[in-house]
Coordinates of C-alpha atoms in Angstrom, one line a residue:
X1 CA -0.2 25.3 78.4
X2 CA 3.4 25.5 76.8
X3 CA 5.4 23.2 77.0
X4 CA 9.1 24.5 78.9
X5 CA 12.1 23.5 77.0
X6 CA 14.5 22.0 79.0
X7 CA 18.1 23.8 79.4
X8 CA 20.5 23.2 77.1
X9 CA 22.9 21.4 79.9
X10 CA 19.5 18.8 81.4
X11 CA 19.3 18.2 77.3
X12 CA 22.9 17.3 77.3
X13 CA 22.8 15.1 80.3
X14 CA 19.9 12.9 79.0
X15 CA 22.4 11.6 76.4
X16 CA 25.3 10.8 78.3
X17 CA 26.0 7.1 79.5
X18 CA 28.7 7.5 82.2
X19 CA 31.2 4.3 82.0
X20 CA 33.1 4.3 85.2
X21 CA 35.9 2.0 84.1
X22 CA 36.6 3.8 81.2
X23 CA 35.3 7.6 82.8
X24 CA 34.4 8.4 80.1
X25 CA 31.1 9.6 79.0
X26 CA 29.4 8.1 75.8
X27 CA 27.4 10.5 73.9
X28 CA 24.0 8.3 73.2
X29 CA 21.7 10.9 71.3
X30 CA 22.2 11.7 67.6
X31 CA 25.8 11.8 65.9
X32 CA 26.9 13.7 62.8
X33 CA 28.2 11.8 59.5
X34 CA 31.7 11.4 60.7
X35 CA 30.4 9.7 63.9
X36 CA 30.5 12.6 66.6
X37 CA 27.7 13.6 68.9
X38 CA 25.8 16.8 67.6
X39 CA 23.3 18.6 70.0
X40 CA 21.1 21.5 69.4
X41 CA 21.5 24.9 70.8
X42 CA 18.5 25.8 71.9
X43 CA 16.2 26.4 68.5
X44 CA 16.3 26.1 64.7
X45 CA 18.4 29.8 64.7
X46 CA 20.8 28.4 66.8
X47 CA 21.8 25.3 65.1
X48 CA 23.8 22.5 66.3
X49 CA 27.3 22.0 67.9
X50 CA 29.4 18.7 68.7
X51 CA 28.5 17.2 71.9
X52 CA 32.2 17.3 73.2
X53 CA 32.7 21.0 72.4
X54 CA 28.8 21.7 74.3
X55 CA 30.9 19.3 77.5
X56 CA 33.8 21.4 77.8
X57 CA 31.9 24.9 77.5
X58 CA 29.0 23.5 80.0
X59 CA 31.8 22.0 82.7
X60 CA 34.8 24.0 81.9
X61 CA 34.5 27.0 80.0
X62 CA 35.0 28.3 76.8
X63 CA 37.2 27.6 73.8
X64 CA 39.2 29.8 72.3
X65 CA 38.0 30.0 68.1
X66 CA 41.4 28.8 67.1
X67 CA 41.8 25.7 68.5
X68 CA 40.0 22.1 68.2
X69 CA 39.1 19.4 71.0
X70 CA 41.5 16.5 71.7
X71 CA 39.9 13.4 73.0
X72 CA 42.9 12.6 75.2
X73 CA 41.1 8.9 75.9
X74 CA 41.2 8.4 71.9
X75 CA 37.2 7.9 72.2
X76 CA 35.5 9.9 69.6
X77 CA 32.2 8.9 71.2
X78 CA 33.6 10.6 74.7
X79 CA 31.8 13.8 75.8
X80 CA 33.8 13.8 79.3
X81 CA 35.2 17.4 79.2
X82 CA 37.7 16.2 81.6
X83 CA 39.2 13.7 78.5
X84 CA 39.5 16.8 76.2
X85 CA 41.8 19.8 75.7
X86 CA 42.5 22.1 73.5
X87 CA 44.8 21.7 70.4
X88 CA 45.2 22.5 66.6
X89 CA 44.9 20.1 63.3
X90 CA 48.7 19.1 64.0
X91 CA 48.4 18.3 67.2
X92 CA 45.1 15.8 66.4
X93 CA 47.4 14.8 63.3
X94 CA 50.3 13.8 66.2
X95 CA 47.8 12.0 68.3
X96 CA 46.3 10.1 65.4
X97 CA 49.7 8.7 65.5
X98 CA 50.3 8.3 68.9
X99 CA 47.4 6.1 69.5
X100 CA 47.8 3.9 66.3
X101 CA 44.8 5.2 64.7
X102 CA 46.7 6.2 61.4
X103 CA 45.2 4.2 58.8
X104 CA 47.1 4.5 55.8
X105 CA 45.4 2.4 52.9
X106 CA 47.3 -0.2 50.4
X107 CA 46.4 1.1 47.1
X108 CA 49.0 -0.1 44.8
X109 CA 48.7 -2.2 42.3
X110 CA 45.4 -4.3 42.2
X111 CA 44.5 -3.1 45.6
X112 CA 43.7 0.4 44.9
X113 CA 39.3 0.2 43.5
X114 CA 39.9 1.9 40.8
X115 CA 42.6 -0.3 39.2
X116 CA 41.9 -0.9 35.5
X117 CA 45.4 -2.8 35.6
X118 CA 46.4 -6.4 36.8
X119 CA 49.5 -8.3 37.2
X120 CA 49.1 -10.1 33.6
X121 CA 48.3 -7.0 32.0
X122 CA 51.1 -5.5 32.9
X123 CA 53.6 -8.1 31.9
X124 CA 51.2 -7.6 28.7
X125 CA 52.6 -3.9 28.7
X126 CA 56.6 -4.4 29.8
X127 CA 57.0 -7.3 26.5
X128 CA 55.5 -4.5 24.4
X129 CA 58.6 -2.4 25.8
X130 CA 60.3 -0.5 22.7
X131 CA 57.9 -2.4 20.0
X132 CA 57.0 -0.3 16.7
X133 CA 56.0 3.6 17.2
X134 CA 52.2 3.7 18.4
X135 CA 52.7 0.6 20.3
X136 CA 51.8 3.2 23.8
X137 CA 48.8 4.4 22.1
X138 CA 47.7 1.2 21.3
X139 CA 48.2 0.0 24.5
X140 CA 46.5 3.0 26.6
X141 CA 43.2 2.0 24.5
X142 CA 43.4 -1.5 24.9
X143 CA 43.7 -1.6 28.5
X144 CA 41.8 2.2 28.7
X145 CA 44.3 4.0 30.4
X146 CA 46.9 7.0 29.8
X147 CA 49.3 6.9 27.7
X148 CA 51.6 8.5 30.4
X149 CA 50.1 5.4 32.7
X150 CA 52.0 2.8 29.7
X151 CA 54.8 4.8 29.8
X152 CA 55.4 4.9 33.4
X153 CA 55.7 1.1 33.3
X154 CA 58.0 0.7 30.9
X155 CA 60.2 3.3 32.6
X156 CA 59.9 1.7 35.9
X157 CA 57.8 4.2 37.8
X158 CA 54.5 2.3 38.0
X159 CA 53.9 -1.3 38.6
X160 CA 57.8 -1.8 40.0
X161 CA 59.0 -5.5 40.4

């Protein structure tokens, strides 16, 4: 006998963890690279969707093709369609904000990764400042950098004090 595929909305349900003190709903099935819940549609030809866009379209209708979801709780993992509205990339940008989720990383100096300079080579490179012509050259392939990256130093725009 065949076997009856469940609706798309009993498939949804199995995945959610209700957490009353929070309300909201944690998506438990799988999640796509960037950490959201993905569901399929119904079959291969259908593909898969975000489990918080499936939420609002299953309990609150649809969403218009411009516009993004906002988890209002600042829960990525929240599939409660009564957490999310719609908005656009600024508005998500704004949020980001708002909710102290910016993460803006230190990569100056030694702490970006791909830092072939350091403190002493530098210094190495400002008491070369205004030595014989070459001296930039000579420089850029010692350390294996630019010679626009030497010359930036010496004029202050890299590696400031």
């Amino acid at each position: 006998m065949a076997e009856i595929r469940k609706s798309l909305a009993d498939r949804f349900e199995a995945k959610v963890e209700r957490i009353p003190f929070m309300g909201c709903w944690v998506w438990m099935g799988a999640v796509h690279e960037r950490g959201y819940g993905i569901i399929g549609l119904g079959g291969r030809h259908l593909g898969n969707e975000r489990a918080h866009r499936t939420a609002y379209r299953l309990y609150r209708g649809e969403i218009p093709k411009d516009k993004i979801m906002l988890h209002k709780c600042g829960n990525a993992n929240c599939v409660n369609p009564w957490h999310l509205e719609f908005g656009t990339h600024k508005d998500n940008a704004q949020d980001t904000v708002r909710m102290g989720r910016l993460i803006v990383p230190n990569n100056k100096g030694t702490n970006a990764k791909w830092a072939k300079l350091d403190e002493d080579k530098v210094l190495e490179i400002m008491k070369a400042k205004g030595g014989v012509k070459g001296t930039g050259t000579t420089l850029a392939r010692k350390f294996n950098v630019s010679k626009s990256a030497i010359y930036a130093i010496w004029v202050g725009k890299n590696w400031k004090k």
